[in-house]
């Protein structure tokens, strides 16, 4: 009976006009016979399914590019960080060496090492003594705030002795892992 109604008004499946309509495409509303309606899991018609797959592929392509780009930028950042560290170390090292070497080569290298480590020691000291700690520290030595700063400088130099080789090691490690990560991402999307 239902069949008759549909054939009577001259509407059949879009692809197979002689077949009974059992559903319509959820996207475009095209009438579909049983064969057409069950062809794809998406329950979409031929055209809409093609469109959906194309869109999905495009999304995947975009994601792939984004992922590759991210890995590349991450590696770039780590390389930049390494270059920055090397430049600072070399510049401070040369200054330190020229100050210290007037008392002999040994002193030159010691000063170079100390000065190269200072920024990293200073940074660590500041991280350890956040704003409140610093206020507390200066208050404690209120009358002798210069002493407080001398202690702070001395600590920064001392921490720097160990901090810069460690920082260098960590930075190189970051570059290596970032490069590995980039390779893996590129391999995964081949
Ligand atoms: Zn459709
Ligand atoms: Zn059909």
PDB file of C-alpha atoms and ligand atoms in Angstrom:
ATOM      1  CA  UNK A   1       0.000   0.000   0.000  1.00  0.00           C
ATOM      2  CA  UNK A   2       2.746   2.387   0.964  1.00  0.00           C
ATOM      3  CA  UNK A   3       4.619   1.469  -2.209  1.00  0.00           C
ATOM      4  CA  UNK A   4       1.698   2.350  -4.268  1.00  0.00           C
ATOM      5  CA  UNK A   5       1.355   5.747  -2.709  1.00  0.00           C
ATOM      6  CA  UNK A   6       4.958   6.577  -3.488  1.00  0.00           C
ATOM      7  CA  UNK A   7       4.964   5.238  -7.024  1.00  0.00           C
ATOM      8  CA  UNK A   8       1.679   6.951  -7.598  1.00  0.00           C
ATOM      9  CA  UNK A   9       3.129  10.371  -6.892  1.00  0.00           C
ATOM     10  CA  UNK A  10       6.103   9.443  -9.049  1.00  0.00           C
ATOM     11  CA  UNK A  11       8.814   9.608  -6.407  1.00  0.00           C
ATOM     12  CA  UNK A  12      11.252   6.746  -6.192  1.00  0.00           C
ATOM     13  CA  UNK A  13      14.776   6.283  -4.948  1.00  0.00           C
ATOM     14  CA  UNK A  14      16.994   9.000  -6.335  1.00  0.00           C
ATOM     15  CA  UNK A  15      19.474   6.468  -7.719  1.00  0.00           C
ATOM     16  CA  UNK A  16      16.919   3.789  -8.550  1.00  0.00           C
ATOM     17  CA  UNK A  17      13.657   5.477  -9.479  1.00  0.00           C
ATOM     18  CA  UNK A  18      11.817   2.167  -9.747  1.00  0.00           C
ATOM     19  CA  UNK A  19      12.601   1.078  -6.199  1.00  0.00           C
ATOM     20  CA  UNK A  20      10.613   1.713  -3.099  1.00  0.00           C
ATOM     21  CA  UNK A  21      11.670   4.602  -0.912  1.00  0.00           C
ATOM     22  CA  UNK A  22      12.414   3.539   2.671  1.00  0.00           C
ATOM     23  CA  UNK A  23      14.363   6.532   3.917  1.00  0.00           C
ATOM     24  CA  UNK A  24      15.709   9.933   3.048  1.00  0.00           C
ATOM     25  CA  UNK A  25      19.246  11.245   3.316  1.00  0.00           C
ATOM     26  CA  UNK A  26      19.637  12.915   6.721  1.00  0.00           C
ATOM     27  CA  UNK A  27      21.725  15.619   5.086  1.00  0.00           C
ATOM     28  CA  UNK A  28      20.055  16.563   1.828  1.00  0.00           C
ATOM     29  CA  UNK A  29      16.751  14.754   2.075  1.00  0.00           C
ATOM     30  CA  UNK A  30      17.133  12.726  -1.137  1.00  0.00           C
ATOM     31  CA  UNK A  31      14.884   9.664  -1.184  1.00  0.00           C
ATOM     32  CA  UNK A  32      16.630   6.331  -0.855  1.00  0.00           C
ATOM     33  CA  UNK A  33      15.675   2.707  -1.411  1.00  0.00           C
ATOM     34  CA  UNK A  34      16.705   0.015   1.028  1.00  0.00           C
ATOM     35  CA  UNK A  35      19.918  -0.677  -0.871  1.00  0.00           C
ATOM     36  CA  UNK A  36      20.913   2.964  -0.929  1.00  0.00           C
ATOM     37  CA  UNK A  37      19.903   3.589   2.667  1.00  0.00           C
ATOM     38  CA  UNK A  38      22.076   0.800   3.988  1.00  0.00           C
ATOM     39  CA  UNK A  39      25.041   1.289   1.684  1.00  0.00           C
ATOM     40  CA  UNK A  40      26.994   3.443   4.163  1.00  0.00           C
ATOM     41  CA  UNK A  41      27.164   3.378   7.933  1.00  0.00           C
ATOM     42  CA  UNK A  42      26.583   7.105   7.893  1.00  0.00           C
ATOM     43  CA  UNK A  43      23.108   6.482   6.324  1.00  0.00           C
ATOM     44  CA  UNK A  44      23.931   9.288   3.920  1.00  0.00           C
ATOM     45  CA  UNK A  45      23.280   9.287   0.196  1.00  0.00           C
ATOM     46  CA  UNK A  46      26.110   8.745  -2.295  1.00  0.00           C
ATOM     47  CA  UNK A  47      26.923  12.444  -2.797  1.00  0.00           C
ATOM     48  CA  UNK A  48      26.710  13.398   0.868  1.00  0.00           C
ATOM     49  CA  UNK A  49      28.858  10.431   1.855  1.00  0.00           C
ATOM     50  CA  UNK A  50      31.488  11.474  -0.692  1.00  0.00           C
ATOM     51  CA  UNK A  51      31.372  14.990   0.678  1.00  0.00           C
ATOM     52  CA  UNK A  52      31.678  13.714   4.245  1.00  0.00           C
ATOM     53  CA  UNK A  53      34.700  11.541   3.397  1.00  0.00           C
ATOM     54  CA  UNK A  54      36.355  14.405   1.521  1.00  0.00           C
ATOM     55  CA  UNK A  55      35.807  16.702   4.492  1.00  0.00           C
ATOM     56  CA  UNK A  56      37.189  14.084   6.848  1.00  0.00           C
ATOM     57  CA  UNK A  57      40.267  13.653   4.672  1.00  0.00           C
ATOM     58  CA  UNK A  58      40.723  17.414   4.577  1.00  0.00           C
ATOM     59  CA  UNK A  59      40.454  17.570   8.375  1.00  0.00           C
ATOM     60  CA  UNK A  60      43.007  14.810   8.699  1.00  0.00           C
ATOM     61  CA  UNK A  61      45.291  16.611   6.265  1.00  0.00           C
ATOM     62  CA  UNK A  62      44.936  19.841   8.270  1.00  0.00           C
ATOM     63  CA  UNK A  63      45.619  18.039  11.528  1.00  0.00           C
ATOM     64  CA  UNK A  64      48.662  16.372   9.999  1.00  0.00           C
ATOM     65  CA  UNK A  65      50.076  19.693   8.814  1.00  0.00           C
ATOM     66  CA  UNK A  66      49.359  21.284  12.178  1.00  0.00           C
ATOM     67  CA  UNK A  67      51.041  18.448  14.025  1.00  0.00           C
ATOM     68  CA  UNK A  68      54.101  18.595  11.760  1.00  0.00           C
ATOM     69  CA  UNK A  69      54.242  22.367  12.145  1.00  0.00           C
ATOM     70  CA  UNK A  70      54.055  22.070  15.935  1.00  0.00           C
ATOM     71  CA  UNK A  71      56.879  19.553  16.044  1.00  0.00           C
ATOM     72  CA  UNK A  72      58.974  21.754  13.773  1.00  0.00           C
ATOM     73  CA  UNK A  73      58.363  24.878  15.855  1.00  0.00           C
ATOM     74  CA  UNK A  74      59.098  23.018  19.059  1.00  0.00           C
ATOM     75  CA  UNK A  75      62.445  21.899  17.648  1.00  0.00           C
ATOM     76  CA  UNK A  76      63.179  25.431  16.442  1.00  0.00           C
ATOM     77  CA  UNK A  77      62.492  26.801  19.928  1.00  0.00           C
ATOM     78  CA  UNK A  78      64.857  24.315  21.550  1.00  0.00           C
ATOM     79  CA  UNK A  79      67.598  25.120  19.008  1.00  0.00           C
ATOM     80  CA  UNK A  80      67.071  28.850  19.637  1.00  0.00           C
ATOM     81  CA  UNK A  81      67.369  28.220  23.358  1.00  0.00           C
ATOM     82  CA  UNK A  82      70.644  26.342  22.817  1.00  0.00           C
ATOM     83  CA  UNK A  83      72.054  29.115  20.616  1.00  0.00           C
ATOM     84  CA  UNK A  84      71.039  31.721  23.197  1.00  0.00           C
ATOM     85  CA  UNK A  85      72.734  29.747  25.954  1.00  0.00           C
ATOM     86  CA  UNK A  86      75.913  29.311  23.894  1.00  0.00           C
ATOM     87  CA  UNK A  87      76.080  32.987  22.948  1.00  0.00           C
ATOM     88  CA  UNK A  88      75.577  34.161  26.544  1.00  0.00           C
ATOM     89  CA  UNK A  89      78.110  31.619  27.796  1.00  0.00           C
ATOM     90  CA  UNK A  90      80.723  32.534  25.190  1.00  0.00           C
ATOM     91  CA  UNK A  91      80.299  36.293  25.656  1.00  0.00           C
ATOM     92  CA  UNK A  92      80.439  36.109  29.459  1.00  0.00           C
ATOM     93  CA  UNK A  93      83.222  33.536  29.234  1.00  0.00           C
ATOM     94  CA  UNK A  94      85.346  35.846  27.099  1.00  0.00           C
ATOM     95  CA  UNK A  95      84.708  38.769  29.480  1.00  0.00           C
ATOM     96  CA  UNK A  96      85.529  36.560  32.460  1.00  0.00           C
ATOM     97  CA  UNK A  97      88.646  35.229  30.799  1.00  0.00           C
ATOM     98  CA  UNK A  98      89.931  38.688  29.916  1.00  0.00           C
ATOM     99  CA  UNK A  99      89.370  39.842  33.508  1.00  0.00           C
ATOM    100  CA  UNK A 100      90.939  36.793  35.118  1.00  0.00           C
ATOM    101  CA  UNK A 101      93.738  35.906  32.711  1.00  0.00           C
ATOM    102  CA  UNK A 102      95.858  38.867  33.793  1.00  0.00           C
ATOM    103  CA  UNK A 103      96.600  36.665  36.822  1.00  0.00           C
ATOM    104  CA  UNK A 104      97.352  33.628  34.693  1.00  0.00           C
ATOM    105  CA  UNK A 105      95.455  31.247  32.410  1.00  0.00           C
ATOM    106  CA  UNK A 106      94.032  29.256  35.309  1.00  0.00           C
ATOM    107  CA  UNK A 107      92.412  32.324  36.779  1.00  0.00           C
ATOM    108  CA  UNK A 108      91.175  33.281  33.350  1.00  0.00           C
ATOM    109  CA  UNK A 109      89.278  29.998  32.970  1.00  0.00           C
ATOM    110  CA  UNK A 110      87.944  30.177  36.520  1.00  0.00           C
ATOM    111  CA  UNK A 111      86.577  33.666  35.939  1.00  0.00           C
ATOM    112  CA  UNK A 112      85.186  32.629  32.572  1.00  0.00           C
ATOM    113  CA  UNK A 113      83.354  29.712  34.209  1.00  0.00           C
ATOM    114  CA  UNK A 114      82.080  31.838  37.112  1.00  0.00           C
ATOM    115  CA  UNK A 115      80.801  34.631  34.922  1.00  0.00           C
ATOM    116  CA  UNK A 116      79.218  32.257  32.393  1.00  0.00           C
ATOM    117  CA  UNK A 117      77.301  30.601  35.228  1.00  0.00           C
ATOM    118  CA  UNK A 118      76.146  33.795  36.881  1.00  0.00           C
ATOM    119  CA  UNK A 119      72.903  34.448  34.904  1.00  0.00           C
ATOM    120  CA  UNK A 120      71.656  30.916  35.577  1.00  0.00           C
ATOM    121  CA  UNK A 121      72.657  31.089  39.240  1.00  0.00           C
ATOM    122  CA  UNK A 122      70.938  34.467  39.519  1.00  0.00           C
ATOM    123  CA  UNK A 123      67.800  33.082  37.930  1.00  0.00           C
ATOM    124  CA  UNK A 124      67.734  30.094  40.285  1.00  0.00           C
ATOM    125  CA  UNK A 125      68.300  32.326  43.323  1.00  0.00           C
ATOM    126  CA  UNK A 126      65.383  34.508  42.260  1.00  0.00           C
ATOM    127  CA  UNK A 127      63.184  31.470  41.746  1.00  0.00           C
ATOM    128  CA  UNK A 128      64.114  30.139  45.175  1.00  0.00           C
ATOM    129  CA  UNK A 129      63.510  33.536  46.793  1.00  0.00           C
ATOM    130  CA  UNK A 130      60.234  34.616  45.321  1.00  0.00           C
ATOM    131  CA  UNK A 131      59.042  38.175  46.051  1.00  0.00           C
ATOM    132  CA  UNK A 132      58.089  37.485  49.688  1.00  0.00           C
ATOM    133  CA  UNK A 133      61.259  35.644  50.490  1.00  0.00           C
ATOM    134  CA  UNK A 134      63.308  38.469  49.037  1.00  0.00           C
ATOM    135  CA  UNK A 135      61.439  41.086  51.096  1.00  0.00           C
ATOM    136  CA  UNK A 136      61.953  38.948  54.158  1.00  0.00           C
ATOM    137  CA  UNK A 137      65.614  38.518  53.329  1.00  0.00           C
ATOM    138  CA  UNK A 138      66.168  42.256  52.887  1.00  0.00           C
ATOM    139  CA  UNK A 139      64.122  43.091  56.006  1.00  0.00           C
ATOM    140  CA  UNK A 140      66.253  40.694  58.014  1.00  0.00           C
ATOM    141  CA  UNK A 141      69.355  42.529  56.946  1.00  0.00           C
ATOM    142  CA  UNK A 142      67.556  45.871  56.710  1.00  0.00           C
ATOM    143  CA  UNK A 143      70.426  47.936  57.899  1.00  0.00           C
ATOM    144  CA  UNK A 144      72.789  45.881  55.800  1.00  0.00           C
ATOM    145  CA  UNK A 145      70.852  45.467  52.579  1.00  0.00           C
ATOM    146  CA  UNK A 146      74.155  45.770  50.725  1.00  0.00           C
ATOM    147  CA  UNK A 147      75.315  42.706  52.648  1.00  0.00           C
ATOM    148  CA  UNK A 148      72.133  40.950  51.609  1.00  0.00           C
ATOM    149  CA  UNK A 149      72.870  41.695  47.988  1.00  0.00           C
ATOM    150  CA  UNK A 150      76.483  40.642  48.294  1.00  0.00           C
ATOM    151  CA  UNK A 151      75.329  37.336  49.764  1.00  0.00           C
ATOM    152  CA  UNK A 152      72.849  36.993  46.950  1.00  0.00           C
ATOM    153  CA  UNK A 153      75.483  37.698  44.301  1.00  0.00           C
ATOM    154  CA  UNK A 154      77.889  35.255  45.934  1.00  0.00           C
ATOM    155  CA  UNK A 155      75.207  32.574  46.026  1.00  0.00           C
ATOM    156  CA  UNK A 156      74.339  33.236  42.388  1.00  0.00           C
ATOM    157  CA  UNK A 157      77.995  32.786  41.386  1.00  0.00           C
ATOM    158  CA  UNK A 158      78.254  29.650  43.484  1.00  0.00           C
ATOM    159  CA  UNK A 159      75.055  28.073  42.131  1.00  0.00           C
ATOM    160  CA  UNK A 160      76.093  29.119  38.625  1.00  0.00           C
ATOM    161  CA  UNK A 161      79.209  26.939  38.828  1.00  0.00           C
ATOM    162  CA  UNK A 162      76.957  23.881  38.654  1.00  0.00           C
ATOM    163  CA  UNK A 163      73.941  25.454  37.004  1.00  0.00           C
ATOM    164  CA  UNK A 164      75.345  26.276  33.595  1.00  0.00           C
ATOM    165  CA  UNK A 165      76.809  22.851  32.721  1.00  0.00           C
ATOM    166  CA  UNK A 166      73.545  21.281  33.895  1.00  0.00           C
ATOM    167  CA  UNK A 167      71.543  23.859  31.933  1.00  0.00           C
ATOM    168  CA  UNK A 168      73.681  23.139  28.864  1.00  0.00           C
ATOM    169  CA  UNK A 169      73.106  19.399  29.260  1.00  0.00           C
ATOM    170  CA  UNK A 170      69.356  19.844  29.653  1.00  0.00           C
ATOM    171  CA  UNK A 171      69.169  22.194  26.668  1.00  0.00           C
ATOM    172  CA  UNK A 172      71.070  19.760  24.430  1.00  0.00           C
ATOM    173  CA  UNK A 173      68.805  16.973  25.663  1.00  0.00           C
ATOM    174  CA  UNK A 174      65.765  19.081  24.703  1.00  0.00           C
ATOM    175  CA  UNK A 175      67.143  19.632  21.202  1.00  0.00           C
ATOM    176  CA  UNK A 176      67.801  15.912  20.756  1.00  0.00           C
ATOM    177  CA  UNK A 177      64.351  14.864  22.004  1.00  0.00           C
ATOM    178  CA  UNK A 178      62.656  17.572  19.928  1.00  0.00           C
ATOM    179  CA  UNK A 179      64.473  16.352  16.820  1.00  0.00           C
ATOM    180  CA  UNK A 180      63.486  12.758  17.603  1.00  0.00           C
ATOM    181  CA  UNK A 181      59.893  13.848  18.146  1.00  0.00           C
ATOM    182  CA  UNK A 182      59.866  15.684  14.819  1.00  0.00           C
ATOM    183  CA  UNK A 183      61.238  12.603  13.051  1.00  0.00           C
ATOM    184  CA  UNK A 184      58.601  10.398  14.653  1.00  0.00           C
ATOM    185  CA  UNK A 185      55.799  12.764  13.657  1.00  0.00           C
ATOM    186  CA  UNK A 186      57.039  12.914  10.084  1.00  0.00           C
ATOM    187  CA  UNK A 187      57.418   9.139   9.956  1.00  0.00           C
ATOM    188  CA  UNK A 188      53.934   8.591  11.373  1.00  0.00           C
ATOM    189  CA  UNK A 189      52.374  10.716   8.616  1.00  0.00           C
ATOM    190  CA  UNK A 190      54.280   9.283   5.709  1.00  0.00           C
TER     191      UNK A 190
HETATM  192 ZN1  LIG B   1      22.384  13.430   0.738  1.00  0.00          ZN
HETATM  193 ZN1  LIG B   2      18.474   3.269  -4.407  1.00  0.00          ZN
END
